[in-house]
């Protein structure tokens, strides 16, 4: 049974468990031990780096971007009430915490010699353990990609599923669209980054359209028949945006199998849709850097040991965040950050010849319907008897149906508080 409105209990329970396991215990943690390299300074990698420093481990973090633009809260930019500056974070906080930050793209991993190379640098960086948190990449040419969609197509039909210039492009297109226009969103099948993300995006685009171009419409073409927080989203759409958002499920013909960027047309199993703005969220896989060490094998995402997040394929390399297969944990920033803490603890223990403890993790995903209307889903996770990460039975759940406007407003405030606290903890 799913309990509702149990977020506070969830946070108390899992917060206590995971933080207790992070506390330095006695003099063994006072000794520095080994060098860890972290690839990726997003939610997973930056958290791991920061907590490894707290545990007195030497850490070098490598990220390809000059700064970190988060996907969480990037939908508020599309909704017209958030700024890119609010979702952009510098590396200064990590540097202040003692992390050596290298700005560059990792172009080689030598798992045998235990070293990584940054593009353009001749001297490789040696590691005792490597943490890889590269997020996702899109399937543009791989098996399972969407016909017609590639990097060039994304300039006409933005994905905005990695935040930054793509978010700005989609925002500009929405601003340029005439009142009465049609926004088409193409939504992939599972697994993909942030299960409720597309539906929050539809809601916040609707918020912008309702306030600026009220005769416009949004059509969601979905490769699935069900989605995260579905009943809450659909009830909210009916109440806040009546007639504005049309969701077409897989069974109703929502599965898009080809796109034509030149004419802004998408083709489903049953017909075609032309949009004035087309947002395509393409099928996804682990960030391509994992291929440098064969960490995903022939699969899209990387198998890990859930106690340590060490790769099942290559020893001394840990894969966290969106790039790994984390059982029942969704691909979210909150999950990635929790996995970063668990991995930091495990890596610090392993470097000191100690046994890592069994982790307890949490996830809470907030979604905004508009600036004053929030909903959430939460869960607690541990390793189950089958050795995979499971959701603890009767933990977590969705926001209640039929809650008051005050309650929804409170959840929107919690969402903003969650983001501020996370960003400060990770990059602050
Ligand atoms: C629109 C949207 C809204 C979302 N909202 C939420 C939300 O409200 N709450 C939530 O919890 N999650 C949310 N998410 C999901 C969240 O963004 C991801 O789950 C999270 O970012 C995953 O963290 P990560 O560390 O795996 O990857 P990322 O945070 O993407 O970090 C990966 C980093 O690796 C770097 N990198 C990749 N390859 C290389 C290389 N070869 N060399 C050097 N660096 C490299 C990249 O530059 C990047 O900075 C949302 C996602 C989207 C798209």
Tab-separated table of C-alpha atoms and ligand atoms in Angstrom:
chain	number	residue	atom	x	y	z
A	1	UNK	CA	0.000	0.000	0.000
A	2	UNK	CA	1.252	3.495	-0.746
A	3	UNK	CA	0.944	5.926	2.108
A	4	UNK	CA	0.457	9.573	1.234
A	5	UNK	CA	2.066	12.716	2.600
A	6	UNK	CA	4.862	10.851	4.357
A	7	UNK	CA	7.765	12.931	3.092
A	8	UNK	CA	8.819	14.144	6.525
A	9	UNK	CA	8.916	10.562	7.875
A	10	UNK	CA	10.874	9.479	4.814
A	11	UNK	CA	13.459	12.193	5.252
A	12	UNK	CA	13.809	11.446	8.969
A	13	UNK	CA	14.230	7.708	8.434
A	14	UNK	CA	16.613	7.646	5.505
A	15	UNK	CA	18.432	10.835	6.425
A	16	UNK	CA	19.345	9.336	9.771
A	17	UNK	CA	20.496	6.103	8.177
A	18	UNK	CA	22.664	7.564	5.442
A	19	UNK	CA	24.179	10.370	7.502
A	20	UNK	CA	25.053	8.002	10.357
A	21	UNK	CA	27.010	5.879	7.929
A	22	UNK	CA	28.919	8.965	6.768
A	23	UNK	CA	30.110	10.046	10.192
A	24	UNK	CA	33.865	9.608	10.628
A	25	UNK	CA	34.439	6.863	13.194
A	26	UNK	CA	37.584	7.282	15.237
A	27	UNK	CA	41.106	7.828	14.092
A	28	UNK	CA	40.931	5.589	11.003
A	29	UNK	CA	39.100	8.381	9.156
A	30	UNK	CA	41.692	10.971	10.116
A	31	UNK	CA	44.221	9.347	7.812
A	32	UNK	CA	44.146	10.382	4.162
A	33	UNK	CA	44.198	7.394	1.858
A	34	UNK	CA	44.656	7.282	-1.880
A	35	UNK	CA	43.637	9.460	-4.806
A	36	UNK	CA	40.175	9.447	-6.248
A	37	UNK	CA	39.278	10.903	-9.631
A	38	UNK	CA	35.643	11.832	-10.282
A	39	UNK	CA	34.341	12.277	-13.834
A	40	UNK	CA	31.332	14.601	-13.930
A	41	UNK	CA	30.500	17.434	-11.523
A	42	UNK	CA	26.713	17.120	-11.668
A	43	UNK	CA	24.477	15.869	-8.862
A	44	UNK	CA	26.250	12.531	-8.439
A	45	UNK	CA	29.873	13.408	-9.084
A	46	UNK	CA	30.039	16.719	-7.226
A	47	UNK	CA	28.359	15.194	-4.154
A	48	UNK	CA	30.792	12.273	-4.196
A	49	UNK	CA	33.760	14.648	-4.519
A	50	UNK	CA	32.587	16.886	-1.683
A	51	UNK	CA	31.926	13.988	0.694
A	52	UNK	CA	35.204	12.276	-0.177
A	53	UNK	CA	36.940	15.478	0.904
A	54	UNK	CA	34.944	15.460	4.139
A	55	UNK	CA	36.364	11.953	4.624
A	56	UNK	CA	39.930	13.235	4.066
A	57	UNK	CA	40.420	11.624	0.655
A	58	UNK	CA	42.331	13.472	-2.098
A	59	UNK	CA	39.936	14.171	-4.964
A	60	UNK	CA	40.286	15.472	-8.503
A	61	UNK	CA	37.001	16.255	-10.248
A	62	UNK	CA	36.919	16.578	-14.045
A	63	UNK	CA	34.004	18.213	-15.843
A	64	UNK	CA	33.648	19.237	-19.469
A	65	UNK	CA	31.539	22.331	-18.729
A	66	UNK	CA	32.867	25.724	-17.572
A	67	UNK	CA	30.065	25.721	-15.004
A	68	UNK	CA	27.214	23.463	-14.021
A	69	UNK	CA	23.711	24.199	-15.292
A	70	UNK	CA	21.154	21.995	-13.538
A	71	UNK	CA	18.171	20.406	-15.223
A	72	UNK	CA	16.166	20.671	-11.986
A	73	UNK	CA	14.350	24.010	-12.066
A	74	UNK	CA	15.295	24.596	-15.732
A	75	UNK	CA	11.590	24.077	-16.499
A	76	UNK	CA	10.886	27.287	-14.557
A	77	UNK	CA	12.906	29.147	-17.216
A	78	UNK	CA	10.576	27.709	-19.868
A	79	UNK	CA	7.646	28.749	-17.675
A	80	UNK	CA	8.868	32.334	-17.765
A	81	UNK	CA	9.452	32.769	-14.012
A	82	UNK	CA	12.956	31.330	-13.587
A	83	UNK	CA	16.332	32.637	-14.746
A	84	UNK	CA	19.264	30.679	-16.148
A	85	UNK	CA	21.482	32.306	-13.504
A	86	UNK	CA	19.413	30.589	-10.796
A	87	UNK	CA	20.262	27.128	-12.170
A	88	UNK	CA	23.928	27.872	-12.959
A	89	UNK	CA	26.647	27.024	-10.442
A	90	UNK	CA	30.399	27.644	-10.542
A	91	UNK	CA	33.087	25.207	-9.405
A	92	UNK	CA	34.315	27.631	-6.728
A	93	UNK	CA	32.470	25.916	-3.868
A	94	UNK	CA	34.091	22.580	-4.639
A	95	UNK	CA	37.503	24.236	-4.903
A	96	UNK	CA	36.908	25.887	-1.500
A	97	UNK	CA	36.112	22.445	-0.108
A	98	UNK	CA	39.544	21.239	-1.216
A	99	UNK	CA	38.571	19.439	-4.430
A	100	UNK	CA	40.982	19.860	-7.357
A	101	UNK	CA	38.729	20.813	-10.261
A	102	UNK	CA	39.908	20.229	-13.823
A	103	UNK	CA	37.848	21.767	-16.607
A	104	UNK	CA	38.043	19.458	-19.627
A	105	UNK	CA	36.618	16.434	-21.403
A	106	UNK	CA	37.851	12.978	-20.438
A	107	UNK	CA	39.003	11.288	-23.645
A	108	UNK	CA	40.608	8.076	-22.345
A	109	UNK	CA	40.328	5.754	-19.353
A	110	UNK	CA	43.072	3.179	-18.848
A	111	UNK	CA	41.470	0.843	-16.320
A	112	UNK	CA	44.568	-1.397	-16.243
A	113	UNK	CA	47.040	1.390	-15.434
A	114	UNK	CA	44.344	3.239	-13.435
A	115	UNK	CA	44.587	6.631	-15.078
A	116	UNK	CA	42.410	8.974	-17.113
A	117	UNK	CA	43.332	11.430	-19.839
A	118	UNK	CA	41.747	14.819	-20.379
A	119	UNK	CA	41.492	15.902	-24.017
A	120	UNK	CA	44.433	18.108	-24.949
A	121	UNK	CA	46.505	17.137	-21.878
A	122	UNK	CA	49.504	14.899	-22.397
A	123	UNK	CA	49.894	13.862	-18.756
A	124	UNK	CA	47.242	11.401	-17.568
A	125	UNK	CA	45.770	11.669	-14.065
A	126	UNK	CA	46.343	8.598	-11.873
A	127	UNK	CA	43.712	7.211	-9.541
A	128	UNK	CA	43.344	4.521	-6.923
A	129	UNK	CA	39.583	4.562	-7.463
A	130	UNK	CA	37.556	6.287	-10.157
A	131	UNK	CA	33.979	7.567	-9.745
A	132	UNK	CA	32.086	8.076	-13.015
A	133	UNK	CA	28.933	10.229	-13.008
A	134	UNK	CA	28.521	11.521	-16.573
A	135	UNK	CA	24.722	11.630	-16.695
A	136	UNK	CA	23.072	10.722	-19.976
A	137	UNK	CA	23.756	11.029	-23.663
A	138	UNK	CA	21.171	10.828	-26.419
A	139	UNK	CA	20.758	7.955	-28.847
A	140	UNK	CA	21.259	9.791	-32.110
A	141	UNK	CA	22.666	6.954	-34.217
A	142	UNK	CA	22.577	3.973	-31.826
A	143	UNK	CA	20.027	1.182	-31.989
A	144	UNK	CA	16.748	2.455	-30.569
A	145	UNK	CA	17.269	6.034	-31.717
A	146	UNK	CA	14.416	8.154	-33.098
A	147	UNK	CA	14.541	8.336	-36.900
A	148	UNK	CA	15.389	11.836	-38.120
A	149	UNK	CA	16.537	13.130	-34.740
A	150	UNK	CA	20.195	14.019	-34.253
A	151	UNK	CA	22.344	16.900	-33.054
A	152	UNK	CA	21.446	19.060	-36.070
A	153	UNK	CA	17.723	18.320	-35.645
A	154	UNK	CA	18.003	19.436	-32.003
A	155	UNK	CA	18.733	22.955	-33.265
A	156	UNK	CA	15.218	23.037	-34.807
A	157	UNK	CA	13.453	20.726	-32.369
A	158	UNK	CA	15.279	21.283	-29.046
A	159	UNK	CA	15.388	18.546	-26.439
A	160	UNK	CA	16.416	20.827	-23.555
A	161	UNK	CA	17.052	17.564	-21.659
A	162	UNK	CA	20.574	18.734	-20.862
A	163	UNK	CA	20.143	22.215	-19.465
A	164	UNK	CA	21.982	25.207	-20.917
A	165	UNK	CA	21.880	26.553	-24.460
A	166	UNK	CA	19.135	24.062	-25.348
A	167	UNK	CA	16.928	25.456	-22.560
A	168	UNK	CA	17.505	28.976	-23.881
A	169	UNK	CA	16.707	27.893	-27.446
A	170	UNK	CA	13.400	26.300	-26.444
A	171	UNK	CA	12.502	29.377	-24.391
A	172	UNK	CA	13.219	31.655	-27.374
A	173	UNK	CA	11.031	29.501	-29.613
A	174	UNK	CA	8.157	29.684	-27.114
A	175	UNK	CA	8.486	33.464	-26.921
A	176	UNK	CA	8.512	33.728	-30.744
A	177	UNK	CA	5.410	31.530	-31.171
A	178	UNK	CA	2.144	33.296	-32.035
A	179	UNK	CA	-0.878	33.075	-29.753
A	180	UNK	CA	-2.933	30.088	-30.944
A	181	UNK	CA	0.195	28.068	-31.756
A	182	UNK	CA	0.692	24.377	-31.017
A	183	UNK	CA	3.569	23.060	-28.900
A	184	UNK	CA	4.257	19.368	-29.557
A	185	UNK	CA	6.242	17.400	-26.980
A	186	UNK	CA	7.675	13.976	-27.819
A	187	UNK	CA	8.184	11.838	-24.689
A	188	UNK	CA	10.272	8.631	-24.660
A	189	UNK	CA	9.706	5.229	-23.137
A	190	UNK	CA	11.429	4.286	-19.848
A	191	UNK	CA	14.164	4.409	-18.726
A	192	UNK	CA	15.038	8.074	-19.098
A	193	UNK	CA	16.321	10.950	-16.957
A	194	UNK	CA	13.676	12.325	-14.541
A	195	UNK	CA	10.447	10.313	-15.016
A	196	UNK	CA	8.078	13.201	-14.046
A	197	UNK	CA	10.183	15.847	-15.851
A	198	UNK	CA	8.267	15.962	-19.162
A	199	UNK	CA	4.938	16.437	-17.380
A	200	UNK	CA	6.296	19.216	-15.169
A	201	UNK	CA	7.628	20.804	-18.352
A	202	UNK	CA	4.210	20.591	-20.028
A	203	UNK	CA	2.667	22.206	-16.937
A	204	UNK	CA	5.124	25.111	-16.833
A	205	UNK	CA	4.957	25.738	-20.573
A	206	UNK	CA	1.168	25.814	-20.093
A	207	UNK	CA	1.668	28.358	-17.301
A	208	UNK	CA	3.581	30.595	-19.709
A	209	UNK	CA	1.037	30.135	-22.497
A	210	UNK	CA	-1.932	30.720	-20.185
A	211	UNK	CA	-0.468	34.021	-19.043
A	212	UNK	CA	0.934	35.179	-22.453
A	213	UNK	CA	-0.721	33.246	-25.334
A	214	UNK	CA	-3.949	31.759	-23.954
A	215	UNK	CA	-5.305	30.393	-27.256
A	216	UNK	CA	-2.312	28.052	-27.629
A	217	UNK	CA	-2.243	24.302	-27.028
A	218	UNK	CA	0.216	21.599	-25.962
A	219	UNK	CA	0.095	18.048	-27.341
A	220	UNK	CA	2.089	15.379	-25.486
A	221	UNK	CA	2.923	12.377	-27.648
A	222	UNK	CA	4.002	9.640	-25.269
A	223	UNK	CA	5.665	6.268	-25.873
A	224	UNK	CA	4.091	5.036	-22.611
A	225	UNK	CA	0.623	4.296	-21.267
A	226	UNK	CA	1.304	5.473	-17.715
A	227	UNK	CA	3.618	8.003	-16.096
A	228	UNK	CA	4.927	9.212	-12.738
A	229	UNK	CA	2.391	11.095	-10.540
A	230	UNK	CA	-0.089	10.696	-13.414
A	231	UNK	CA	-3.314	11.169	-11.441
A	232	UNK	CA	-1.925	14.277	-9.714
A	233	UNK	CA	-0.726	15.803	-12.990
A	234	UNK	CA	-3.950	15.094	-14.835
A	235	UNK	CA	-6.131	16.453	-12.026
A	236	UNK	CA	-3.968	19.587	-11.917
A	237	UNK	CA	-4.142	20.080	-15.691
A	238	UNK	CA	-7.937	19.834	-15.579
A	239	UNK	CA	-8.136	22.334	-12.731
A	240	UNK	CA	-5.437	24.827	-13.794
A	241	UNK	CA	-5.162	24.481	-17.589
A	242	UNK	CA	-8.553	23.161	-18.812
A	243	UNK	CA	-8.448	22.254	-22.519
A	244	UNK	CA	-4.838	23.362	-22.951
A	245	UNK	CA	-2.849	20.110	-22.508
A	246	UNK	CA	-3.713	16.985	-24.506
A	247	UNK	CA	-1.888	13.790	-23.513
A	248	UNK	CA	-1.812	11.047	-26.166
A	249	UNK	CA	-0.726	7.711	-24.664
A	250	UNK	CA	1.073	4.907	-26.515
A	251	UNK	CA	-2.219	2.998	-26.893
A	252	UNK	CA	-3.929	6.088	-28.291
A	253	UNK	CA	-1.220	6.471	-30.948
A	254	UNK	CA	1.271	8.616	-29.058
A	255	UNK	CA	4.383	6.679	-30.028
A	256	UNK	CA	6.536	8.846	-32.330
A	257	UNK	CA	8.731	6.853	-34.720
A	258	UNK	CA	10.093	9.586	-37.024
A	259	UNK	CA	10.588	13.350	-36.999
A	260	UNK	CA	11.165	15.853	-39.778
A	261	UNK	CA	12.891	18.956	-38.415
A	262	UNK	CA	12.585	20.845	-41.733
A	263	UNK	CA	8.775	20.917	-41.498
A	264	UNK	CA	8.471	20.591	-37.684
A	265	UNK	CA	6.448	17.434	-38.233
A	266	UNK	CA	6.470	14.256	-36.147
A	267	UNK	CA	5.091	10.908	-37.304
A	268	UNK	CA	3.403	8.437	-34.954
A	269	UNK	CA	2.351	4.831	-35.521
A	270	UNK	CA	-1.054	6.193	-36.651
A	271	UNK	CA	-0.587	9.650	-38.146
A	272	UNK	CA	1.320	12.904	-38.019
A	273	UNK	CA	1.424	16.122	-35.980
A	274	UNK	CA	2.842	19.465	-37.001
A	275	UNK	CA	3.863	21.912	-34.293
A	276	UNK	CA	4.854	25.545	-34.171
A	277	UNK	CA	7.327	24.506	-31.490
A	278	UNK	CA	8.461	20.885	-31.187
A	279	UNK	CA	10.269	19.672	-28.069
A	280	UNK	CA	11.702	16.195	-28.643
A	281	UNK	CA	12.972	14.305	-25.602
A	282	UNK	CA	14.931	11.539	-27.321
A	283	UNK	CA	15.765	7.997	-26.119
A	284	UNK	CA	18.770	7.980	-23.784
A	285	UNK	CA	21.796	5.983	-22.666
A	286	UNK	CA	24.653	6.456	-20.193
A	287	UNK	CA	27.045	9.335	-20.941
A	288	UNK	CA	29.387	8.111	-23.661
A	289	UNK	CA	32.493	8.388	-21.501
A	290	UNK	CA	31.503	5.008	-19.978
A	291	UNK	CA	32.387	3.394	-23.320
A	292	UNK	CA	36.038	4.321	-22.773
A	293	UNK	CA	36.186	1.547	-20.164
A	294	UNK	CA	33.362	-0.634	-21.571
A	295	UNK	CA	31.354	0.013	-18.385
A	296	UNK	CA	27.925	-0.539	-19.963
A	297	UNK	CA	28.952	-3.545	-22.056
A	298	UNK	CA	26.405	-3.766	-24.850
A	299	UNK	CA	23.629	-2.239	-22.709
A	300	UNK	CA	22.535	1.392	-22.394
A	301	UNK	CA	23.333	1.785	-18.693
A	302	UNK	CA	25.986	0.386	-16.331
A	303	UNK	CA	25.485	-2.520	-13.934
A	304	UNK	CA	26.866	-1.868	-10.446
A	305	UNK	CA	27.237	-3.515	-7.056
A	306	UNK	CA	24.541	-1.618	-5.101
A	307	UNK	CA	26.511	-1.629	-1.858
A	308	UNK	CA	29.474	0.300	-3.287
A	309	UNK	CA	28.319	1.324	-6.784
A	310	UNK	CA	31.460	-0.372	-8.083
A	311	UNK	CA	31.139	-1.466	-11.700
A	312	UNK	CA	30.197	-5.112	-12.242
A	313	UNK	CA	32.530	-5.035	-15.254
A	314	UNK	CA	35.669	-3.148	-14.224
A	315	UNK	CA	37.160	-3.133	-10.701
A	316	UNK	CA	38.074	0.147	-8.957
A	317	UNK	CA	35.583	2.125	-11.059
A	318	UNK	CA	32.277	3.221	-9.504
A	319	UNK	CA	29.360	4.414	-11.655
A	320	UNK	CA	26.629	6.571	-10.103
A	321	UNK	CA	23.676	8.742	-11.106
A	322	UNK	CA	21.758	8.527	-14.352
A	323	UNK	CA	24.475	6.376	-15.967
A	324	UNK	CA	23.990	3.366	-13.667
A	325	UNK	CA	21.261	0.784	-13.191
A	326	UNK	CA	20.048	1.552	-9.666
A	327	UNK	CA	17.076	-0.821	-9.446
A	328	UNK	CA	13.984	0.920	-8.109
A	329	UNK	CA	15.702	4.309	-7.695
A	330	UNK	CA	14.596	6.714	-10.429
A	331	UNK	CA	17.122	8.637	-12.525
A	332	UNK	CA	16.949	11.867	-10.535
A	333	UNK	CA	19.318	14.455	-9.120
A	334	UNK	CA	18.269	13.505	-5.591
A	335	UNK	CA	19.027	9.816	-6.292
A	336	UNK	CA	22.364	10.690	-7.913
A	337	UNK	CA	23.359	12.816	-4.919
A	338	UNK	CA	22.418	10.077	-2.440
A	339	UNK	CA	24.424	7.603	-4.489
A	340	UNK	CA	27.325	10.069	-4.414
A	341	UNK	CA	27.289	10.020	-0.590
A	342	UNK	CA	27.017	6.253	-0.403
A	343	UNK	CA	29.863	5.882	-2.895
A	344	UNK	CA	32.072	8.400	-1.090
A	345	UNK	CA	31.622	6.430	2.140
A	346	UNK	CA	32.247	3.104	0.427
A	347	UNK	CA	35.302	4.344	-1.480
A	348	UNK	CA	36.825	5.913	1.655
A	349	UNK	CA	36.293	2.642	3.525
A	350	UNK	CA	37.715	0.506	0.713
A	351	UNK	CA	40.806	2.704	0.442
A	352	UNK	CA	41.381	2.102	4.141
A	353	UNK	CA	40.860	-1.644	3.852
A	354	UNK	CA	37.521	-1.465	5.676
A	355	UNK	CA	34.206	-3.116	4.869
A	356	UNK	CA	31.569	-0.703	3.438
A	357	UNK	CA	28.227	-0.676	5.235
A	358	UNK	CA	24.889	-1.496	3.600
A	359	UNK	CA	23.334	1.779	2.417
A	360	UNK	CA	19.903	3.281	2.901
A	361	UNK	CA	18.905	5.909	0.342
A	362	UNK	CA	16.028	8.229	-0.419
A	363	UNK	CA	14.490	10.046	-3.309
A	364	UNK	CA	11.998	12.896	-3.373
A	365	UNK	CA	10.937	14.364	-6.715
A	366	UNK	CA	8.975	17.593	-6.632
A	367	UNK	CA	7.159	18.891	-9.696
A	368	UNK	CA	5.665	22.331	-10.147
A	369	UNK	CA	2.333	22.818	-11.881
A	370	UNK	CA	2.748	26.577	-11.548
A	371	UNK	CA	4.758	28.757	-9.127
A	372	UNK	CA	2.177	28.147	-6.355
A	373	UNK	CA	1.228	24.529	-7.005
A	374	UNK	CA	3.621	21.699	-6.204
A	375	UNK	CA	3.299	17.893	-6.039
A	376	UNK	CA	5.808	15.233	-5.006
A	377	UNK	CA	6.695	11.561	-4.938
A	378	UNK	CA	9.081	10.087	-2.378
A	379	UNK	CA	10.633	6.706	-1.639
A	380	UNK	CA	13.162	5.012	0.642
A	381	UNK	CA	15.568	2.446	-0.813
A	382	UNK	CA	17.749	-0.378	0.440
A	383	UNK	CA	19.296	-3.516	-0.959
A	384	UNK	CA	16.688	-6.262	-1.177
A	385	UNK	CA	17.082	-10.010	-0.728
A	386	UNK	CA	17.656	-10.364	-4.469
A	387	UNK	CA	20.696	-8.067	-4.298
A	388	UNK	CA	19.098	-5.180	-6.196
A	389	UNK	CA	18.061	-1.763	-4.888
A	390	UNK	CA	14.407	-1.964	-3.897
A	391	UNK	CA	11.859	0.541	-2.598
A	392	UNK	CA	11.177	-0.164	1.077
A	393	UNK	CA	7.570	-1.403	1.274
A	394	UNK	CA	5.102	1.132	2.705
A	395	UNK	CA	7.643	3.955	2.567
A	396	UNK	CA	7.106	7.171	0.659
A	397	UNK	CA	4.237	7.792	-1.742
A	398	UNK	CA	2.670	10.631	-3.664
A	399	UNK	CA	1.193	13.921	-2.468
A	400	UNK	CA	-2.447	13.410	-1.502
A	401	UNK	CA	-5.185	13.812	-4.101
A	402	UNK	CA	-7.714	16.595	-3.398
A	403	UNK	CA	-5.341	18.604	-1.218
A	404	UNK	CA	-6.105	22.250	-0.443
A	405	UNK	CA	-4.590	25.152	-2.360
A	406	UNK	CA	-2.555	25.964	0.767
A	407	UNK	CA	-1.112	22.452	0.772
A	408	UNK	CA	-0.130	22.689	-2.912
A	409	UNK	CA	1.460	26.064	-2.270
A	410	UNK	CA	3.411	24.586	0.636
A	411	UNK	CA	4.722	21.811	-1.644
A	412	UNK	CA	5.837	24.418	-4.185
A	413	UNK	CA	7.744	26.149	-1.359
A	414	UNK	CA	9.260	22.795	-0.297
A	415	UNK	CA	10.387	22.307	-3.913
A	416	UNK	CA	12.214	25.661	-3.909
A	417	UNK	CA	13.693	24.859	-0.484
A	418	UNK	CA	14.817	21.437	-1.718
A	419	UNK	CA	16.615	22.968	-4.692
A	420	UNK	CA	18.312	25.697	-2.662
A	421	UNK	CA	19.479	23.232	-0.012
A	422	UNK	CA	20.769	20.701	-2.555
A	423	UNK	CA	22.600	23.297	-4.644
A	424	UNK	CA	24.222	24.773	-1.546
A	425	UNK	CA	25.238	21.362	-0.196
A	426	UNK	CA	26.712	20.213	-3.525
A	427	UNK	CA	28.215	23.298	-5.227
A	428	UNK	CA	27.984	25.939	-2.483
B	1	LIG	C1	13.900	19.082	-17.232
B	1	LIG	C2	14.454	18.268	-16.099
B	1	LIG	C3	14.054	18.495	-14.802
B	1	LIG	C4	14.572	17.744	-13.756
B	1	LIG	N1	14.124	17.975	-12.482
B	1	LIG	C5	14.611	17.243	-11.460
B	1	LIG	C6	14.149	17.493	-10.131
B	1	LIG	O1	13.311	18.368	-9.882
B	1	LIG	N2	14.680	16.747	-9.135
B	1	LIG	C7	15.621	15.774	-9.367
B	1	LIG	O2	16.067	15.140	-8.397
B	1	LIG	N3	16.060	15.517	-10.613
B	1	LIG	C8	15.581	16.211	-11.671
B	1	LIG	N4	16.045	15.980	-12.943
B	1	LIG	C9	17.009	14.876	-13.175
B	1	LIG	C10	18.461	15.288	-12.916
B	1	LIG	O3	18.818	16.384	-13.726
B	1	LIG	C11	19.424	14.135	-13.244
B	1	LIG	O4	18.904	12.924	-12.744
B	1	LIG	C12	20.776	14.406	-12.593
B	1	LIG	O5	21.348	15.551	-13.189
B	1	LIG	C13	21.720	13.208	-12.716
B	1	LIG	O6	22.958	13.494	-12.125
B	1	LIG	P1	24.293	12.881	-12.742
B	1	LIG	O7	25.389	13.221	-11.803
B	1	LIG	O8	24.061	11.473	-13.117
B	1	LIG	O9	24.479	13.671	-14.133
B	1	LIG	P2	24.590	15.232	-14.428
B	1	LIG	O10	24.032	16.024	-13.314
B	1	LIG	O11	24.035	15.419	-15.788
B	1	LIG	O12	26.150	15.516	-14.485
B	1	LIG	C14	26.961	14.926	-15.472
B	1	LIG	C15	28.208	15.776	-15.677
B	1	LIG	O13	29.204	14.986	-16.343
B	1	LIG	C16	29.925	15.796	-17.225
B	1	LIG	N5	30.558	14.941	-18.242
B	1	LIG	C17	29.958	14.048	-19.065
B	1	LIG	N6	30.867	13.448	-19.873
B	1	LIG	C18	32.063	13.966	-19.539
B	1	LIG	C19	33.397	13.764	-20.020
B	1	LIG	N7	33.689	12.898	-21.006
B	1	LIG	N8	34.399	14.481	-19.461
B	1	LIG	C20	34.152	15.389	-18.468
B	1	LIG	N9	32.911	15.611	-17.984
B	1	LIG	C21	31.880	14.922	-18.510
B	1	LIG	C22	28.888	16.760	-17.781
B	1	LIG	O14	29.497	17.959	-18.238
B	1	LIG	C23	27.975	16.983	-16.568
B	1	LIG	O15	28.302	18.173	-15.861
B	1	LIG	C24	15.542	16.731	-14.017
B	1	LIG	C25	15.955	16.501	-15.347
B	1	LIG	C26	15.418	17.248	-16.378
B	1	LIG	C27	15.903	16.992	-17.779
